[in-house]
Coordinates of C-alpha atoms and ligand atoms in Angstrom, one line a residue:
M1 CA -8.0 8.4 17.9
Q2 CA -10.5 6.0 20.3
Y3 CA -9.0 3.1 22.5
R4 CA -10.5 -0.3 23.2
R5 CA -9.6 -3.0 26.0
L6 CA -7.8 -5.9 24.5
G7 CA -10.2 -8.2 25.3
K8 CA -8.9 -9.9 28.6
A9 CA -5.0 -9.0 27.8
G10 CA -6.1 -6.0 30.5
F11 CA -4.6 -3.0 28.0
D12 CA -6.0 -0.5 25.5
V13 CA -5.3 -0.6 22.1
S14 CA -6.5 2.2 19.3
V15 CA -8.9 1.3 17.7
V16 CA -6.9 1.8 13.7
A17 CA -3.5 0.4 14.1
L18 CA -0.6 -0.2 11.7
G19 CA 0.0 -3.2 10.1
T20 CA 3.6 -3.4 8.9
W21 CA 3.6 -6.3 6.4
A22 CA 4.0 -3.9 3.4
I23 CA 7.0 -2.1 5.0
G24 CA 8.7 -5.3 5.0
G25 CA 9.4 -4.3 1.6
K26 CA 8.8 -7.7 -0.4
D27 CA 5.4 -8.3 -1.1
F28 CA 3.7 -5.1 -2.0
G29 CA 6.2 -3.5 -3.9
H30 CA 8.9 -1.6 -3.3
T31 CA 9.1 0.4 -0.1
D32 CA 11.7 2.9 1.5
D33 CA 12.6 2.5 4.6
R34 CA 12.9 5.9 5.6
D35 CA 9.3 6.1 4.1
S36 CA 8.3 3.3 6.1
I37 CA 9.6 4.8 9.7
K38 CA 8.0 8.2 8.7
A39 CA 4.6 6.3 8.6
I40 CA 5.1 5.0 11.8
H41 CA 6.2 8.4 13.9
R42 CA 3.0 10.1 11.3
A43 CA 1.2 7.0 13.2
L44 CA 1.8 8.0 16.6
D45 CA 1.2 11.3 16.1
L46 CA -2.6 10.5 15.5
G47 CA -2.7 8.1 18.6
V48 CA -2.3 5.1 17.8
T49 CA -0.6 2.7 19.8
L50 CA -0.8 -0.7 18.1
F51 CA 1.6 -1.8 15.7
D52 CA 0.9 -5.5 14.0
T53 CA 4.3 -7.2 12.6
A54 CA 5.3 -10.7 12.5
P55 CA 8.5 -12.5 11.6
I56 CA 8.1 -13.2 8.4
Y57 CA 7.1 -9.9 7.1
G58 CA 10.2 -9.1 4.9
S59 CA 12.2 -12.0 5.9
G60 CA 12.6 -10.1 9.4
R61 CA 12.6 -6.5 7.9
A62 CA 9.5 -5.0 9.1
E63 CA 10.5 -5.9 13.0
E64 CA 13.5 -4.7 12.1
I65 CA 12.0 -0.9 11.2
V66 CA 9.4 -1.3 14.0
G67 CA 12.1 -1.7 16.0
K68 CA 14.3 1.2 15.0
A69 CA 11.2 3.7 15.0
L70 CA 10.0 2.9 18.1
V71 CA 13.1 3.5 20.4
G72 CA 12.8 5.7 23.2
I73 CA 8.8 5.2 23.3
R74 CA 8.4 1.3 23.8
K75 CA 6.9 2.3 27.0
D76 CA 3.9 4.4 25.0
V77 CA 2.4 1.3 22.2
I78 CA 1.6 -2.0 21.9
I79 CA 3.8 -4.5 20.3
A80 CA 1.7 -7.2 18.2
T81 CA 4.1 -10.2 16.8
K82 CA 3.3 -13.7 15.3
C83 CA 4.8 -16.8 16.0
G84 CA 5.0 -20.4 13.7
P85 CA 6.1 -19.8 9.7
V86 CA 10.0 -19.8 9.6
E87 CA 12.5 -18.0 7.4
P88 CA 15.7 -20.5 7.4
R89 CA 16.8 -18.9 4.2
P90 CA 14.5 -16.0 2.6
G91 CA 11.8 -17.3 0.1
L92 CA 11.8 -20.9 2.1
L93 CA 9.1 -20.8 4.5
R94 CA 9.0 -23.8 7.2
M95 CA 6.7 -24.4 10.1
D96 CA 8.2 -25.0 13.5
Y97 CA 5.7 -25.0 16.6
S98 CA 7.8 -27.0 18.9
P99 CA 8.4 -25.6 22.3
K100 CA 12.2 -25.0 21.6
G101 CA 11.0 -23.3 18.1
L102 CA 8.8 -20.8 19.1
A103 CA 10.6 -19.8 22.0
A104 CA 13.4 -19.2 19.3
Q105 CA 11.5 -17.4 17.1
V106 CA 10.6 -15.1 20.3
D107 CA 14.1 -14.4 21.3
A108 CA 15.0 -13.4 17.8
S109 CA 11.8 -11.1 17.4
L110 CA 12.6 -9.1 20.7
R111 CA 16.1 -8.8 19.2
R112 CA 15.0 -7.5 16.0
L113 CA 12.3 -5.5 17.7
Q114 CA 14.9 -3.9 20.0
T115 CA 12.6 -4.6 23.0
D116 CA 12.1 -7.0 25.8
V117 CA 8.6 -8.6 26.1
I118 CA 6.0 -8.5 22.8
D119 CA 2.8 -7.5 24.3
L120 CA 0.7 -9.5 21.9
L121 CA 2.1 -12.7 20.4
Q122 CA -0.1 -14.6 17.8
L123 CA 0.0 -18.1 16.1
H124 CA 0.3 -16.9 12.6
W125 CA -1.8 -19.8 11.3
P126 CA -2.2 -23.5 12.6
D127 CA -0.9 -26.2 10.9
P128 CA -2.3 -29.7 10.6
A129 CA 1.0 -31.3 11.3
W130 CA 1.6 -29.3 14.8
P131 CA -1.6 -29.8 17.0
I132 CA -3.0 -26.2 18.2
E133 CA -3.0 -27.4 21.9
D134 CA 0.7 -28.1 21.8
A135 CA 1.7 -24.6 20.2
V136 CA -1.1 -22.3 22.4
G137 CA 0.9 -24.3 25.6
A138 CA 4.2 -23.5 24.4
M139 CA 3.0 -20.1 23.8
A140 CA 1.3 -19.8 27.3
R141 CA 4.8 -21.1 28.6
L142 CA 6.4 -18.1 27.1
V143 CA 4.0 -15.4 29.0
Q144 CA 5.3 -17.3 32.2
T145 CA 8.7 -16.5 31.1
G146 CA 8.1 -12.4 31.1
K147 CA 8.8 -12.4 27.5
V148 CA 5.3 -12.3 26.1
R149 CA 2.3 -10.5 27.9
A150 CA -0.3 -11.8 26.0
I151 CA -1.1 -14.6 23.6
G152 CA -3.9 -14.5 19.9
V153 CA -4.3 -16.9 17.4
S154 CA -4.8 -16.0 13.7
N155 CA -6.1 -17.4 10.9
T156 CA -8.2 -20.4 12.7
Q157 CA -11.4 -22.5 11.8
P158 CA -13.8 -22.1 14.5
E159 CA -13.1 -25.9 15.6
E160 CA -9.2 -24.8 15.8
L161 CA -10.2 -21.9 18.2
Q162 CA -12.4 -24.0 20.4
R163 CA -9.2 -26.1 21.1
A164 CA -7.1 -23.3 21.5
L165 CA -9.3 -21.7 24.1
A166 CA -9.3 -25.0 25.9
A167 CA -5.5 -24.9 25.9
G168 CA -4.4 -21.6 26.9
P169 CA -5.0 -18.4 27.8
V170 CA -6.0 -16.9 24.4
V171 CA -7.0 -13.2 24.4
S172 CA -7.3 -12.4 20.8
V173 CA -8.3 -13.3 17.4
Q174 CA -6.6 -12.0 13.9
E175 CA -8.8 -12.8 10.8
P176 CA -9.6 -10.6 7.3
Y177 CA -12.7 -8.6 7.3
S178 CA -13.8 -5.8 5.0
L179 CA -16.7 -4.6 3.2
L180 CA -15.7 -7.1 0.3
N181 CA -15.4 -10.0 2.7
R182 CA -17.4 -10.8 5.5
D183 CA -17.1 -14.7 6.2
F184 CA -15.5 -13.8 9.5
D185 CA -19.3 -12.7 10.5
K186 CA -20.7 -15.9 10.5
E187 CA -18.9 -18.2 13.1
L188 CA -16.1 -17.1 14.2
L189 CA -17.4 -13.7 15.6
P190 CA -20.2 -15.3 17.7
L191 CA -17.6 -17.3 19.2
C192 CA -15.5 -14.5 19.9
R193 CA -18.3 -12.6 21.5
E194 CA -19.2 -15.5 23.8
H195 CA -15.3 -16.1 24.7
D196 CA -14.9 -12.3 24.9
L197 CA -12.3 -12.3 23.3
A198 CA -10.2 -9.1 21.0
V199 CA -10.8 -9.5 17.3
L200 CA -7.8 -7.7 15.3
V201 CA -9.0 -7.7 11.7
Y202 CA -7.2 -7.0 8.7
E203 CA -7.2 -6.5 5.2
P204 CA -10.2 -3.7 5.8
L205 CA -9.3 -2.3 2.4
A206 CA -8.7 -5.8 0.7
R207 CA -5.3 -4.6 -0.1
G208 CA -5.8 -1.2 -1.3
L209 CA -8.9 -2.3 -3.4
L210 CA -11.5 -0.4 -1.5
S211 CA -9.3 3.2 -1.5
G212 CA -10.5 3.3 -4.8
K213 CA -7.4 3.8 -6.7
F214 CA -7.1 0.7 -9.1
N215 CA -8.9 0.9 -12.1
P216 CA -9.5 -2.4 -14.5
K217 CA -5.5 -1.5 -16.2
S218 CA -3.8 -1.6 -12.9
R219 CA -0.8 -3.8 -12.7
F220 CA 1.2 -5.1 -10.1
E221 CA 5.1 -5.6 -9.8
P222 CA 6.5 -9.2 -9.5
G223 CA 6.3 -10.6 -6.2
D224 CA 3.8 -7.9 -5.0
V225 CA 1.1 -10.2 -3.3
R226 CA -1.6 -8.8 -5.4
A227 CA -0.1 -9.7 -8.9
T228 CA -1.3 -13.2 -8.0
D229 CA -4.4 -12.6 -5.4
P230 CA -7.4 -13.9 -7.7
R231 CA -9.3 -11.2 -6.4
F232 CA -6.9 -8.8 -8.4
K233 CA -7.6 -11.1 -11.6
G234 CA -10.4 -11.0 -14.5
K235 CA -14.2 -11.1 -13.3
A236 CA -13.3 -10.9 -10.1
F237 CA -11.3 -7.7 -9.9
L238 CA -13.7 -6.0 -12.1
A239 CA -16.6 -6.8 -9.7
N240 CA -14.7 -5.8 -6.8
L241 CA -13.6 -2.3 -8.5
Q242 CA -17.1 -1.7 -9.1
A243 CA -18.1 -2.5 -5.6
A244 CA -15.5 -0.2 -4.6
E245 CA -16.6 2.2 -7.2
R246 CA -20.0 2.1 -4.8
V247 CA -18.2 2.8 -1.6
A248 CA -16.3 5.7 -3.3
T249 CA -19.7 7.7 -4.0
I250 CA -21.2 6.6 -0.9
A251 CA -18.3 8.1 0.7
R252 CA -18.1 11.1 -1.9
T253 CA -21.3 12.2 -0.5
E254 CA -20.0 12.3 3.0
G255 CA -17.0 14.3 2.0
L256 CA -14.7 11.3 2.8
P257 CA -11.9 9.3 1.1
A258 CA -13.1 5.9 0.2
A259 CA -10.7 4.5 2.4
Q260 CA -11.5 6.2 5.7
A261 CA -15.6 5.1 5.0
A262 CA -14.4 1.7 4.2
I263 CA -12.7 1.7 7.8
A264 CA -14.7 3.4 9.6
W265 CA -17.6 0.4 8.6
V266 CA -15.3 -2.2 10.5
L267 CA -14.5 -0.1 12.9
A268 CA -18.5 0.5 13.6
Q269 CA -19.5 -3.4 13.4
P270 CA -19.9 -4.7 16.8
G271 CA -17.6 -7.1 18.3
I272 CA -14.5 -6.3 16.3
T273 CA -11.7 -4.0 18.6
T274 CA -9.5 -3.1 15.6
A275 CA -8.3 -2.4 12.5
L276 CA -4.9 -3.8 11.0
C277 CA -4.4 -1.0 8.2
G278 CA -1.3 -1.6 6.3
A279 CA 0.3 1.6 5.0
K280 CA 3.6 2.1 2.9
T281 CA 3.7 6.1 3.5
A282 CA 3.0 9.0 5.9
A283 CA -0.3 9.9 3.6
Q284 CA -1.7 6.9 3.9
T285 CA -1.1 6.4 7.7
F286 CA -2.8 9.6 7.6
E287 CA -5.9 8.7 5.8
N288 CA -6.4 5.7 7.2
A289 CA -6.0 6.7 11.2
R290 CA -8.5 9.4 10.7
A291 CA -10.9 7.0 10.4
A292 CA -11.1 6.2 14.1
D293 CA -12.7 9.7 14.9
L294 CA -15.7 9.0 12.1
A295 CA -19.0 8.2 13.5
L296 CA -20.9 7.2 10.0
D297 CA -24.3 7.3 10.3
A298 CA -27.3 4.6 10.1
T299 CA -28.1 5.8 6.6
T300 CA -24.5 5.5 5.6
L301 CA -23.8 2.4 7.3
A302 CA -26.5 0.3 5.6
A303 CA -25.5 2.0 2.2
L304 CA -22.6 0.4 2.3
D305 CA -23.7 -2.3 4.2
G306 CA -25.4 -2.9 0.7
I307 CA -22.7 -2.4 -1.6
L308 CA -22.0 -6.2 -2.4
A309 CA -26.2 -6.8 -2.9
Ligands
NAP401 N1 -2.5 -12.6 10.5 C1 -2.7 -12.6 9.3 O1 -2.5 -14.0 8.2 C2 -2.5 -11.4 8.3 C3 -2.5 -11.2 6.7 C4 -2.5 -10.3 6.0 C5 -2.5 -8.8 6.7 N2 -2.4 -8.8 8.3 C6 -1.7 -7.9 8.8 O2 -2.9 -7.0 8.7 C7 -2.2 -5.7 8.1 C8 -3.0 -5.5 7.2 O3 -3.0 -6.0 5.9 P1 -3.1 -5.8 4.4 O4 -1.5 -4.9 4.5 O5 -2.8 -7.4 3.4 O6 -4.1 -5.1 3.8 P2 -5.1 -3.5 3.9 O7 -4.7 -3.1 5.1 O8 -6.0 -3.6 3.2 O9 -4.1 -3.0 2.5 C9 -2.7 -2.3 2.5 C10 -2.3 -2.1 1.2 O10 -3.2 -0.7 1.0 C11 -2.5 0.4 0.4 N3 -3.2 1.5 0.9 C12 -3.3 1.3 2.3 N4 -3.9 2.6 2.7 C13 -4.3 3.4 1.5 C14 -4.8 4.4 1.6 N5 -5.4 5.5 2.6 N6 -5.1 4.9 0.4 C15 -4.8 3.9 -0.7 N7 -4.0 2.8 -0.6 C16 -3.7 2.5 0.7 C17 -1.4 0.0 0.3 O11 -0.3 -0.5 -0.6 P3 -0.1 0.1 -1.7 O12 0.3 1.6 -1.3 O13 0.9 -0.4 -2.3 O14 -1.4 -0.1 -2.8 C18 -1.2 -0.7 1.7 O15 -0.3 -1.6 1.8 C19 -1.0 -6.1 7.6 O16 0.0 -5.4 7.2 C20 -0.6 -6.9 8.7 O17 -0.4 -6.4 9.9 C21 -2.2 -10.0 8.9

């Protein structure tokens, strides 16, 4: 495993992190909590130190599983969770960026995670009804209480990021980035470099597409986010499958699984701190974590770069 500094937060994180949305058990099809805990423990064995979660992943279940799996080893890991959207009851999403609401959300996350401090608290996404300056200001005050060590934002437009940076000590951004989605390169990445922000990228496998395991007949159970994701429908799905096949072919020439090549490509891009790799099983964790130690040569990286051409 390799480690990189989480920007101005002052602590290091593994370059492959475990994303825990899927282990919430609601949005990526069925999961078994025992498999989820095994996936977390396998990640730890492989040197993964960063675990990314959120209150809304499985209506709190993902945070609970992370808390349970990390009992006794809390001080050795970095827990990143989120705030903003809340679920007053399962299936009903409401935004609450008020200082009181954010403080209550943090207290609830601390309870579920069985810890007394959140290493990185991220605004899950900005909401136009709540000025980002106020939310970041409230998050900064939670740092002063000692319940949070550092704060970050996610899913921001460049202009929102600038406003967030002016309002408080934001150390990180979290955005989607993969061989299939490079929008982040355009405006946000240069801004992150300019402000020495840590970059946590999500969907490095494009929700599993870049593992190469899907085919035109692949179907997803109701409730799986991929069942309604336009990337998994019609012509777009066929084009994505072709791109994934190109990745798999390039990976094969290196003797690698496609998922590892896709994650290693992300990690080779300048400015990226860590790839949040979602996984439901220990086998997936293993395959993904191994990408951290790969150094793809320039020819392979260029070939991967060209898969959308
Ligand atoms: N800030 C945000 O708004 C935001 C949004 C999305 C995600 N995230 C974070 O980023 C993390 C990663 O994103 P993601 O989970 O959406 O996408 P991802 O990492 O691209 O894909 C994860 C899914 O792909 C499949 N998979 C993973 N490794 C595999 C492997 N080696 N071989 C085959 N299939 C594999 C698994 O699902 P199956 O086995 O069911 O195929 C897994 O749940 C999340 O867990 C979350 O922590 C944040």
